[in-house]
Short mmCIF file of C-alpha atoms and ligand atoms in Angstrom, two decimals:
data_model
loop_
_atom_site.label_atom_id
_atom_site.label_comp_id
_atom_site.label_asym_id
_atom_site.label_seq_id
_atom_site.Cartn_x
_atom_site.Cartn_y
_atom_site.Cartn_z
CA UNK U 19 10.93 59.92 130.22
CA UNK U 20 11.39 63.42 131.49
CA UNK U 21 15.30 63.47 131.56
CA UNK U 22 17.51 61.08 129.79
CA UNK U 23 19.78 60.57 132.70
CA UNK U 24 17.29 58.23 134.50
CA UNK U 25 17.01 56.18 131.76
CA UNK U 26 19.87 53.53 133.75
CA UNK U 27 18.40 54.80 137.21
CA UNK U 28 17.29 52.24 139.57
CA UNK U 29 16.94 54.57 142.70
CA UNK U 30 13.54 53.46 144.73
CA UNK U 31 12.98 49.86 142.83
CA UNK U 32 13.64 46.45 145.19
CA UNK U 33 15.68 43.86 143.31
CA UNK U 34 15.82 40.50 144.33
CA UNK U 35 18.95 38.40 143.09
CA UNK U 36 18.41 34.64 143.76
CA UNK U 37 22.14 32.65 144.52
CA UNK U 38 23.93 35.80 144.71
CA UNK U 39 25.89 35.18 147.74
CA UNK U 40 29.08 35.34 144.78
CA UNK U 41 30.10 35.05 141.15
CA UNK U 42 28.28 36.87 138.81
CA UNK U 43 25.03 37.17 141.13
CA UNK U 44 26.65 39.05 143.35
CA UNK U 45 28.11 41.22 140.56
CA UNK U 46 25.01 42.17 139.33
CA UNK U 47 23.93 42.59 142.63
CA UNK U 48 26.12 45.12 143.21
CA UNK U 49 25.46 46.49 139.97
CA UNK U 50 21.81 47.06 140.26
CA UNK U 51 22.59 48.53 143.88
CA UNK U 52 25.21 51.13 142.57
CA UNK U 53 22.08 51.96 140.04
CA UNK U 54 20.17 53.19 142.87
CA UNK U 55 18.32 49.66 144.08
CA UNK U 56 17.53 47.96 147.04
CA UNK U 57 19.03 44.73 147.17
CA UNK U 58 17.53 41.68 148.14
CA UNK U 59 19.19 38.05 147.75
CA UNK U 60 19.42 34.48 148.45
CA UNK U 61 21.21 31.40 149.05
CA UNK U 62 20.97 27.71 150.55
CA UNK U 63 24.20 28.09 153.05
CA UNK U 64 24.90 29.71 156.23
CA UNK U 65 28.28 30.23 155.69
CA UNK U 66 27.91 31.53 152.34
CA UNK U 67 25.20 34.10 153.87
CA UNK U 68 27.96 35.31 156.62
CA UNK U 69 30.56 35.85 153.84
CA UNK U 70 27.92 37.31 151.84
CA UNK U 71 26.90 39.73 154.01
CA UNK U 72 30.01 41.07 154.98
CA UNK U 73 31.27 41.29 151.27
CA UNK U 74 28.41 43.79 150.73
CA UNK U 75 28.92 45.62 153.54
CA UNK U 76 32.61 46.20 152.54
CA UNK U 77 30.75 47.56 149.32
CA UNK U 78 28.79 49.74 151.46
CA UNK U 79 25.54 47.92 150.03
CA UNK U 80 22.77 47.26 152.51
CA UNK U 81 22.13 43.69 151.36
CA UNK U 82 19.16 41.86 153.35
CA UNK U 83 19.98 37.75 152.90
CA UNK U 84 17.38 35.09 153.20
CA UNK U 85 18.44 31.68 153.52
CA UNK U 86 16.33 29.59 150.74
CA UNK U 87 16.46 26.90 148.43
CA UNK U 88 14.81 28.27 145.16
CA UNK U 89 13.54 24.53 144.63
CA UNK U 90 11.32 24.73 147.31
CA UNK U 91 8.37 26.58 146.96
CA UNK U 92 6.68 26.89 150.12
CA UNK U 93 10.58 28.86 151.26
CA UNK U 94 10.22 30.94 148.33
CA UNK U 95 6.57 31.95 148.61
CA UNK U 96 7.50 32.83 152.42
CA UNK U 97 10.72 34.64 151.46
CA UNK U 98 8.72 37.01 148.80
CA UNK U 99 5.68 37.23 151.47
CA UNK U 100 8.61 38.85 153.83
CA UNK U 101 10.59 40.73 151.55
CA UNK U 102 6.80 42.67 150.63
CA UNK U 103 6.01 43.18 154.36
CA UNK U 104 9.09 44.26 155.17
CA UNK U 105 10.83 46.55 152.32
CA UNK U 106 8.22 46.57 149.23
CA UNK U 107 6.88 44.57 146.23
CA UNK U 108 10.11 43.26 144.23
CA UNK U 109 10.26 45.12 141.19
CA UNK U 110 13.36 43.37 139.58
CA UNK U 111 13.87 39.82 139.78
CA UNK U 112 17.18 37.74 138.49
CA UNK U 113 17.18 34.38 138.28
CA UNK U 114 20.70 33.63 138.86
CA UNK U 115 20.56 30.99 141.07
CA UNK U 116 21.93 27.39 139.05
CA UNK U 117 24.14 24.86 139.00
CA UNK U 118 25.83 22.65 136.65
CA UNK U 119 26.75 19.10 136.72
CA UNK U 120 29.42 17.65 134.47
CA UNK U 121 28.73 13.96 133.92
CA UNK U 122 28.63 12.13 130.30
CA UNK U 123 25.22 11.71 129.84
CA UNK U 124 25.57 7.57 129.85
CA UNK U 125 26.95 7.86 133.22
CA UNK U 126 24.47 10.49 134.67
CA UNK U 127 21.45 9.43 137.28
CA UNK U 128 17.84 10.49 136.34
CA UNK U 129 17.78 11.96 140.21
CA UNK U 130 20.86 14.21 138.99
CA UNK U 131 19.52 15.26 135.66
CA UNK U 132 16.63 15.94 137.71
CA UNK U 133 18.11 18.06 140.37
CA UNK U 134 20.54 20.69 137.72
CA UNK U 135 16.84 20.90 136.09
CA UNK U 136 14.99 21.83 139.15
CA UNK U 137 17.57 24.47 139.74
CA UNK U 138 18.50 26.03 136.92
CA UNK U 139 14.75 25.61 135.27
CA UNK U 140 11.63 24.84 137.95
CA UNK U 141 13.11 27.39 139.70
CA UNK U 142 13.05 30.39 137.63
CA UNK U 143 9.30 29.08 137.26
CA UNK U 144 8.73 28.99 141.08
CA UNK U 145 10.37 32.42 142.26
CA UNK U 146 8.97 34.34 139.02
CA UNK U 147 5.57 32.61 140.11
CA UNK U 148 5.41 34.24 143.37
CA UNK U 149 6.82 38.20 142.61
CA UNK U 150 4.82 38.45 139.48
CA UNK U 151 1.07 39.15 141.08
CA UNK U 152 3.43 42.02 142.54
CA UNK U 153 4.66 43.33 139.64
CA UNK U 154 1.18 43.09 138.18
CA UNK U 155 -0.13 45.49 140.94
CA UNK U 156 2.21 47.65 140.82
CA UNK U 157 1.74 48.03 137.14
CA UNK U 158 5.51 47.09 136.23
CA UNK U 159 8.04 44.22 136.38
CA UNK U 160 11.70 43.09 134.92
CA UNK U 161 12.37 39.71 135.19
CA UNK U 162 15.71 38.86 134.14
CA UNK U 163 16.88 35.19 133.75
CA UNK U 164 20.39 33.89 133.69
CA UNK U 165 20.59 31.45 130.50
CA UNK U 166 23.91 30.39 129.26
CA UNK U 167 25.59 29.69 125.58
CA UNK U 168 23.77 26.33 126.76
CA UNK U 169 21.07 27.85 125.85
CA UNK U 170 22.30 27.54 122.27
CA UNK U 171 24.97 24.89 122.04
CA UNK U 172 25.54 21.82 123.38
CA UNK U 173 28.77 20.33 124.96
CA UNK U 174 30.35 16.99 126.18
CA UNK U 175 28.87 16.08 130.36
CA UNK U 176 26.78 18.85 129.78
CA UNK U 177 23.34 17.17 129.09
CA UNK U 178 21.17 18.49 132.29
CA UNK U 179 22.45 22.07 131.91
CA UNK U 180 22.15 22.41 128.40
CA UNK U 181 18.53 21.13 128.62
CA UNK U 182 17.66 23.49 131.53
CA UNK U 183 18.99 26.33 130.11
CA UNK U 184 17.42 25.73 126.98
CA UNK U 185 14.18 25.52 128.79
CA UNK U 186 14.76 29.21 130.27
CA UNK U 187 14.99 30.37 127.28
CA UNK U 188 11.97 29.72 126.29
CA UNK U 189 10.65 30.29 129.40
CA UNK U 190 11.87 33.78 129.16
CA UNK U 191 10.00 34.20 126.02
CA UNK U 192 7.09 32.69 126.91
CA UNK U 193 6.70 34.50 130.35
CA UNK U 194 7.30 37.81 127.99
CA UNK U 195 4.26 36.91 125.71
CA UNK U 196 2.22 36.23 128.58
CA UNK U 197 2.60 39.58 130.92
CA UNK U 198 3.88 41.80 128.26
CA UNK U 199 0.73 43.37 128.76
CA UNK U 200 0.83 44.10 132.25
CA UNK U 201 4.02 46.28 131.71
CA UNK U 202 6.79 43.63 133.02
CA UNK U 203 9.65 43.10 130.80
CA UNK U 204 11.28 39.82 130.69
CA UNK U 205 14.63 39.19 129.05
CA UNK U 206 17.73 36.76 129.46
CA UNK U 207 21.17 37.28 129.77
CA UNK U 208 23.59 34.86 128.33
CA UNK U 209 26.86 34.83 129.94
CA UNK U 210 29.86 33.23 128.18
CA UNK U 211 32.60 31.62 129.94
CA UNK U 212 33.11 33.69 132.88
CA UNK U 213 35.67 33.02 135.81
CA UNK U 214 33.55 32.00 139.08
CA UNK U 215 33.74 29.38 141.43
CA UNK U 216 31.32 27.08 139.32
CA UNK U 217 34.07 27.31 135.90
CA UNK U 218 36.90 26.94 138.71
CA UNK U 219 37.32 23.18 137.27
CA UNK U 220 37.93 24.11 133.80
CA UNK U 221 40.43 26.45 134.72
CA UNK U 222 42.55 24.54 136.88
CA UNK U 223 46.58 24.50 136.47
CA UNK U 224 47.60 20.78 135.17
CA UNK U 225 50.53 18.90 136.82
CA UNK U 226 52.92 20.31 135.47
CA UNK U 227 51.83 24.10 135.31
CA UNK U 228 50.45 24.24 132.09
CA UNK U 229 46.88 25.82 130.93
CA UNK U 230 44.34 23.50 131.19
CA UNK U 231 43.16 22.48 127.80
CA UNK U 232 39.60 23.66 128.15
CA UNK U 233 41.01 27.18 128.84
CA UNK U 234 43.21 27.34 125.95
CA UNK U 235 40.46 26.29 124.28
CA UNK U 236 38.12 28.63 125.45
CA UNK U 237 40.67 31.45 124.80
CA UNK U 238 41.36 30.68 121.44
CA UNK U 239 37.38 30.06 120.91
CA UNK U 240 36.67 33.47 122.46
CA UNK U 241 37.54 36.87 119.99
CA UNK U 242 37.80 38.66 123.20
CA UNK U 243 40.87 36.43 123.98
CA UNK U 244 39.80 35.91 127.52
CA UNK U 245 37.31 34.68 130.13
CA UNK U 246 34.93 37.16 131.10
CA UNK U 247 34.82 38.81 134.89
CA UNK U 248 31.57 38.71 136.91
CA UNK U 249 31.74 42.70 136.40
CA UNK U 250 31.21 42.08 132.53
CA UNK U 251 27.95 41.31 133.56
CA UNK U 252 27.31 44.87 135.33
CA UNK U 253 26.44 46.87 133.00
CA UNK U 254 23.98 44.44 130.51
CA UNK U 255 22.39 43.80 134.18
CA UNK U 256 21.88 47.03 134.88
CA UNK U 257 20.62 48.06 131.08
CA UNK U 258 17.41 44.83 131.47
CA UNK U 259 16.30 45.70 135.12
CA UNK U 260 15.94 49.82 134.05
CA UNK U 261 13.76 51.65 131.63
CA UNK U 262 16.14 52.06 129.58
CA UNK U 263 15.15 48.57 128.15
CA UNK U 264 11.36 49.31 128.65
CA UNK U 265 10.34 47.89 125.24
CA UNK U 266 12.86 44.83 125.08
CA UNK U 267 10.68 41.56 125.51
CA UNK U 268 11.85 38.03 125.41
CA UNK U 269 15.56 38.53 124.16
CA UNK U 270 18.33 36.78 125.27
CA UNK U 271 21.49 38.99 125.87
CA UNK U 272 24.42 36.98 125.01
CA UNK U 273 27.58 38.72 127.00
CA UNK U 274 29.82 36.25 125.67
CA UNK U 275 32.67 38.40 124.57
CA UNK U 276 31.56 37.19 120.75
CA UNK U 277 32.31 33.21 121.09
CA UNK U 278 28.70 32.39 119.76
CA UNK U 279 29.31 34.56 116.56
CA UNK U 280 32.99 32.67 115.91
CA UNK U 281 33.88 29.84 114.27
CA UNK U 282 37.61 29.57 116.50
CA UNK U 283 41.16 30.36 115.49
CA UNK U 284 42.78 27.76 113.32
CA UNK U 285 45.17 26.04 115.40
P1 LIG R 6 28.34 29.86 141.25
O1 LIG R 6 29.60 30.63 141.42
O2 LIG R 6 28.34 28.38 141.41
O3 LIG R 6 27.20 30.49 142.23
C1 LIG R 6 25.94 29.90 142.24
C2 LIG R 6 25.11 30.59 143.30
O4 LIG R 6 23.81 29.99 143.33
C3 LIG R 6 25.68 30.45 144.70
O5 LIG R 6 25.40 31.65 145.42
C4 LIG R 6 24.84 29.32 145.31
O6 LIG R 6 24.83 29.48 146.70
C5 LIG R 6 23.49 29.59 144.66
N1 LIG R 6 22.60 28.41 144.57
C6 LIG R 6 22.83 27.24 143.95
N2 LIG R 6 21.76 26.42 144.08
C7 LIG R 6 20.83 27.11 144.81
C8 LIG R 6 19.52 26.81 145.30
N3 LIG R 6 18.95 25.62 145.06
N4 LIG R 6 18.86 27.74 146.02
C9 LIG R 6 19.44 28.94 146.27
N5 LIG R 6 20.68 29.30 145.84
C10 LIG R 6 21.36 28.38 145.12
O7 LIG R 6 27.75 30.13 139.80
P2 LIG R 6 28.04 31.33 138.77
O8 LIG R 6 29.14 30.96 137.87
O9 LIG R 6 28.09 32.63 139.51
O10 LIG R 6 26.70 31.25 137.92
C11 LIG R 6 25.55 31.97 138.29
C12 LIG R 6 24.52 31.71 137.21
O11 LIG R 6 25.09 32.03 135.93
C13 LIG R 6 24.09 30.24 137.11
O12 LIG R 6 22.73 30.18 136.74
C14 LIG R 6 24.95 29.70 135.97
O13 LIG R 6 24.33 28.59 135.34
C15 LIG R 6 24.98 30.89 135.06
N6 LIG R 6 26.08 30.94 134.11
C16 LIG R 6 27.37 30.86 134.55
C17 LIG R 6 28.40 30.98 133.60
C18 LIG R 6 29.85 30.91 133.98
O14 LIG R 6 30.68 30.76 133.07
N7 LIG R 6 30.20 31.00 135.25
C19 LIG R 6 28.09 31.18 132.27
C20 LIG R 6 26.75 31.22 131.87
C21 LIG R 6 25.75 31.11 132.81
P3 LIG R 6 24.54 28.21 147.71
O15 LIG R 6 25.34 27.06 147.16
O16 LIG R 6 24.98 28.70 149.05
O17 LIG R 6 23.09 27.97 147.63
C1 LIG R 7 30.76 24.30 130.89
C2 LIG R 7 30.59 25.66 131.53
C3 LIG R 7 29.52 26.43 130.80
C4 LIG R 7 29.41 27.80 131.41
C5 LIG R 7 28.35 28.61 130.78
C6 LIG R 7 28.61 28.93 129.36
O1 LIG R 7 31.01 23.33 131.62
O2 LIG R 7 30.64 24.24 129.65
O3 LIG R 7 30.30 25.54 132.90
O4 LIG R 7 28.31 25.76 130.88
O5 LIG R 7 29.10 27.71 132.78
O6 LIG R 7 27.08 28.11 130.99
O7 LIG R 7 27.69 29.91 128.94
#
């Protein structure tokens, strides 16, 4: 590294964001563009795509949006196939893309375990799949995948998620043991409980204006005292997809605001 102050630089690399049409993929989105990249990124609705689009362009990011389910790989293979012809081999990928069902496990369908799996697990498989002989040829690669304290803990209605993002995690270390030595990083982040659209539920006023009890009890379970923002997630983001982080392989990055190291505050 000639100078120190491109250790965080991004300028010149393509980085493609999957589901980060809001919430925290479009925060580190817009993270890894104000680092200098190009920003590629994905997502399954039209009218998420127009909102998108225009959200970045009040940024002043030059987003380019592909509508594509991640769970489909003949859409992904042609979306990568584009984004190579047309702007350049993807050099950072984030699997962000995932959703959650909240079901007690007696009560949940085998077709919708299946689907939060295919999401939130086959998919990372799928897109990482298709940009790694890229990243290969080009002789460099970060993969980034978004795992989840449900990568560590399990929870009530949570069965499909925790599973799935238990598999990423070791799916992050395993695809970091197996191109390691074709220069391409791969690493998780592990966001806490952060305020998006998909936490919206837990968050919700009661009746009668009170906290709902899974925020109090997030809160209270949380040393930071409080949810985490999208933009929490900037700068760890940032940090995986540069060179700063050229000989981190395989770790999960909790950004959890310490809840995984604390037992809780007696009530
Ligand atoms: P979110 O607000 O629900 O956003 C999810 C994004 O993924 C949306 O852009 C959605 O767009 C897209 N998406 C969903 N399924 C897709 C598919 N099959 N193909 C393409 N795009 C798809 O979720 P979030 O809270 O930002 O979470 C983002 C990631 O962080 C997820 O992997 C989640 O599990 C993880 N995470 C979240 C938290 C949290 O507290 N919020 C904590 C830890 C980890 P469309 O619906 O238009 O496709
Ligand atoms: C839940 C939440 C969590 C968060 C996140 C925690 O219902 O428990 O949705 O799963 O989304 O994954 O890291």
């Amino acid at each position: 590294m000639e100078n120190r102050k491109d250790l965080f630089s991004l300028n010149g690399k393509v980085a493609l964001v999957t589901g980060a049409a809001y919430g925290i993929g479009y925060a580190m989105a817009k993270a890894l563009a104000d680092a200098g990249a190009k920003i590629v990124f994905n997502c399954r609705s039209e009218r998420h795509m127009e909102e998108a689009l225009a959200h970045y362009k009040e940024d002043g990011i030059e987003a380019k949006g592909y509508i594509c389910d991640v769970t489909h790989e003949d859409e992904v293979r042609a979306m990568v196939a584009d984004i190579e012809k047309s702007i350049g081999t993807v050099d950072i990928l984030v699997n962000n893309a995932g959703i959650i069902k909240r079901i007690p496990m007696h009560e949940m369908s085998a077709d919708e375990f299946r689907e939060v799996v295919d999401i939130d697990l086959n998919a990372p498989f799928i897109v990482s799949k298709a940009v790694i002989p890229g990243m290969i040829a080009k002789g460099h690669g970060k993969i980034i995948n978004v795992c989840s304290m449900m990568s560590e803990l399990g929870r009530e209605t949570v069965s499909a998620y925790a599973a799935a993002k238990g598999g990423l995690k070791m799916l992050t270390k395993n695809i970091a043991s197996e191109y390691g030595e074709y220069n391409i990083q791969c690493n998780g982040i592990g966001p806490g409980y952060i305020a998006t659209p998909q936490t919206a539920p837990l968050r919700e006023r009661q009746a009668d204006g009170s906290r709902h009890p899974f925020d109090s009890f997030i809160v209270a379970k949380t040393p930071a005292g409080r949810w985490g923002d999208p933009e929490d997630l900037a700068g760890p983001a940032v940090f995986l997809a540069s060179d700063a982080s050229n000989f981190v392989n395989g770790h999960i990055l909790y950004v959890d605001g310490g809840i995984l190291a604390y037992i809780g505050k007696q009530p």
